Structure formats: C-alpha cells, structure tokens
Amino acid sequence: MTSPHGLPVDLLDRLVIIRTLPYTPQEMVQILAIRAQVESIGIDEDSLAYLGELGERTSLRHAVQLLTPAMMLAKTNGREEITRGDLEECDSLFHDAKFSARLLAEQADKYIS
C-alpha cells in the first residue's frame, strides 16, 4: 500500500506534523540576548543586532557560538562588554558549517583524498 512520506498509514495517523518557520532576526536577537544574560556576557544593542543579522545569514547556532570567543577577545582587550568589532573579528576567525563545506568543495584539489 502506498502512503504519503513512505510511512504506513496506521503510523502516519498517529503522528502529528507541526509546521515550523525559521526565526526572524528580531527573534534571534531576543534568543541571543537571553543567552548572553544567562552566561553573564555584556553586549550592547548594536552588537546584538549585528549578531542577529549574522544568525540570519549563517545560522543561530553559529551566532550563539560566537558569544564566548567574542567575550574572551573583549576581556583580552580590557573590556567587560562585547563590541561589534569583537564579533566581526571572531566571525573572520571562525566560519560556519556551510561556509566551511563550500570552502572544502572549492579547494578539494588541494587536499589528499
């Protein structure tokens, strides 16, 4: 018997399919602000907005993972709050998964296979 999604009809009847949507930049900023507060990381509104844009361009996971190295960079420079410059420097040092995969595909001839 053929059924939608390749699942048996009785199993499909028991499942609930919930439609999800990607986060908006404002929702990402809110999530990042909560995460920064939980981790006791000081960050200004401009930096949060930049991080939201970065999360929209790459992924929320990548944006969240930039908080800790940016805080380390700010503390190294004698500041207690992350600035946009810290985030830009961290973004140039740490690439997201999609960028890394694209870079490996483009430079595949330079690696041993």
C-alpha positions as a Markdown table, in Angstrom:
| # | Residue | x | y | z |
|---|---|---|---|---|
| 1 | Met | 0.0 | 0.0 | 0.0 |
| 2 | Thr | 1.4 | 3.4 | -1.0 |
| 3 | Ser | 1.1 | 6.1 | 1.6 |
| 4 | Pro | 2.4 | 9.7 | 2.0 |
| 5 | His | 6.0 | 10.1 | 3.1 |
| 6 | Gly | 6.6 | 6.4 | 2.6 |
| 7 | Leu | 5.2 | 5.6 | 6.1 |
| 8 | Pro | 2.5 | 3.0 | 6.8 |
| 9 | Val | -0.9 | 4.6 | 7.0 |
| 10 | Asp | -1.6 | 3.5 | 10.6 |
| 11 | Leu | 1.7 | 5.0 | 11.8 |
| 12 | Leu | 1.0 | 8.2 | 9.9 |
| 13 | Asp | -2.3 | 8.5 | 11.6 |
| 14 | Arg | -0.6 | 8.5 | 15.0 |
| 15 | Leu | 1.9 | 11.2 | 14.1 |
| 16 | Val | 1.4 | 14.9 | 14.5 |
| 17 | Ile | 3.1 | 17.1 | 11.8 |
| 18 | Ile | 3.7 | 20.6 | 13.0 |
| 19 | Arg | 4.7 | 23.2 | 10.5 |
| 20 | Thr | 7.7 | 25.3 | 11.7 |
| 21 | Leu | 9.1 | 28.6 | 10.4 |
| 22 | Pro | 12.6 | 30.0 | 10.5 |
| 23 | Tyr | 13.4 | 32.5 | 13.2 |
| 24 | Thr | 13.1 | 36.2 | 12.3 |
| 25 | Pro | 16.1 | 38.5 | 13.0 |
| 26 | Gln | 14.1 | 40.0 | 15.9 |
| 27 | Glu | 13.5 | 36.6 | 17.5 |
| 28 | Met | 17.2 | 35.7 | 17.0 |
| 29 | Val | 18.2 | 38.9 | 18.8 |
| 30 | Gln | 15.9 | 38.0 | 21.7 |
| 31 | Ile | 17.3 | 34.5 | 21.9 |
| 32 | Leu | 20.9 | 35.8 | 21.8 |
| 33 | Ala | 20.1 | 38.4 | 24.5 |
| 34 | Ile | 18.7 | 35.7 | 26.8 |
| 35 | Arg | 21.8 | 33.5 | 26.1 |
| 36 | Ala | 24.1 | 36.4 | 26.8 |
| 37 | Gln | 22.3 | 37.2 | 30.1 |
| 38 | Val | 22.4 | 33.5 | 31.2 |
| 39 | Glu | 26.2 | 33.4 | 30.5 |
| 40 | Ser | 26.7 | 36.8 | 32.2 |
| 41 | Ile | 28.1 | 38.3 | 29.0 |
| 42 | Gly | 27.9 | 42.0 | 28.5 |
| 43 | Ile | 26.8 | 43.0 | 25.0 |
| 44 | Asp | 25.4 | 46.3 | 23.5 |
| 45 | Glu | 22.3 | 46.6 | 21.3 |
| 46 | Asp | 24.3 | 47.3 | 18.1 |
| 47 | Ser | 26.3 | 44.1 | 18.7 |
| 48 | Leu | 23.1 | 42.1 | 19.3 |
| 49 | Ala | 21.6 | 43.5 | 16.1 |
| 50 | Tyr | 24.8 | 42.5 | 14.2 |
| 51 | Leu | 24.7 | 39.1 | 15.7 |
| 52 | Gly | 21.0 | 38.7 | 14.7 |
| 53 | Glu | 21.9 | 39.6 | 11.1 |
| 54 | Leu | 24.8 | 37.1 | 11.2 |
| 55 | Gly | 22.5 | 34.4 | 12.5 |
| 56 | Glu | 20.1 | 35.1 | 9.7 |
| 57 | Arg | 22.9 | 34.9 | 7.1 |
| 58 | Thr | 24.5 | 31.8 | 8.6 |
| 59 | Ser | 22.7 | 30.0 | 11.5 |
| 60 | Leu | 21.5 | 30.7 | 15.0 |
| 61 | Arg | 23.9 | 28.1 | 16.3 |
| 62 | His | 26.9 | 29.9 | 14.7 |
| 63 | Ala | 25.8 | 33.2 | 16.2 |
| 64 | Val | 25.4 | 31.7 | 19.7 |
| 65 | Gln | 28.8 | 30.0 | 19.4 |
| 66 | Leu | 30.5 | 33.3 | 18.7 |
| 67 | Leu | 29.4 | 34.8 | 22.0 |
| 68 | Thr | 32.1 | 33.0 | 24.1 |
| 69 | Pro | 35.2 | 33.8 | 21.9 |
| 70 | Ala | 34.0 | 37.4 | 21.4 |
| 71 | Met | 33.8 | 37.7 | 25.2 |
| 72 | Met | 37.3 | 36.3 | 25.5 |
| 73 | Leu | 38.5 | 38.8 | 22.9 |
| 74 | Ala | 36.8 | 41.7 | 24.8 |
| 75 | Lys | 38.4 | 40.7 | 28.1 |
| 76 | Thr | 41.8 | 40.4 | 26.4 |
| 77 | Asn | 41.4 | 43.9 | 25.2 |
| 78 | Gly | 40.4 | 45.1 | 28.8 |
| 79 | Arg | 36.7 | 45.5 | 28.2 |
| 80 | Glu | 33.7 | 43.8 | 30.0 |
| 81 | Glu | 31.3 | 44.2 | 27.1 |
| 82 | Ile | 31.4 | 42.8 | 23.6 |
| 83 | Thr | 31.5 | 45.3 | 20.7 |
| 84 | Arg | 30.6 | 44.8 | 17.1 |
| 85 | Gly | 34.4 | 44.8 | 16.3 |
| 86 | Asp | 34.9 | 41.8 | 18.5 |
| 87 | Leu | 32.1 | 39.9 | 16.7 |
| 88 | Glu | 33.5 | 40.8 | 13.3 |
| 89 | Glu | 36.9 | 39.6 | 14.3 |
| 90 | Cys | 35.5 | 36.3 | 15.6 |
| 91 | Asp | 33.4 | 35.9 | 12.5 |
| 92 | Ser | 36.5 | 36.2 | 10.4 |
| 93 | Leu | 38.3 | 33.6 | 12.5 |
| 94 | Phe | 35.5 | 31.1 | 12.9 |
| 95 | His | 33.5 | 30.0 | 9.9 |
| 96 | Asp | 30.0 | 28.4 | 10.0 |
| 97 | Ala | 29.5 | 24.9 | 8.7 |
| 98 | Lys | 28.0 | 25.9 | 5.3 |
| 99 | Phe | 31.0 | 28.2 | 4.6 |
| 100 | Ser | 33.5 | 25.5 | 5.6 |
| 101 | Ala | 31.8 | 22.9 | 3.4 |
| 102 | Arg | 31.8 | 25.3 | 0.5 |
| 103 | Leu | 35.4 | 26.1 | 1.1 |
| 104 | Leu | 36.4 | 22.5 | 1.2 |
| 105 | Ala | 34.5 | 21.7 | -2.0 |
| 106 | Glu | 36.1 | 24.7 | -3.8 |
| 107 | Gln | 39.6 | 23.7 | -2.7 |
| 108 | Ala | 39.2 | 19.9 | -2.9 |
| 109 | Asp | 42.1 | 19.6 | -5.3 |
| 110 | Lys | 44.5 | 20.9 | -2.6 |
| 111 | Tyr | 43.7 | 18.1 | -0.1 |
| 112 | Ile | 44.7 | 14.5 | -0.1 |
| 113 | Ser | 41.8 | 12.2 | -1.0 |
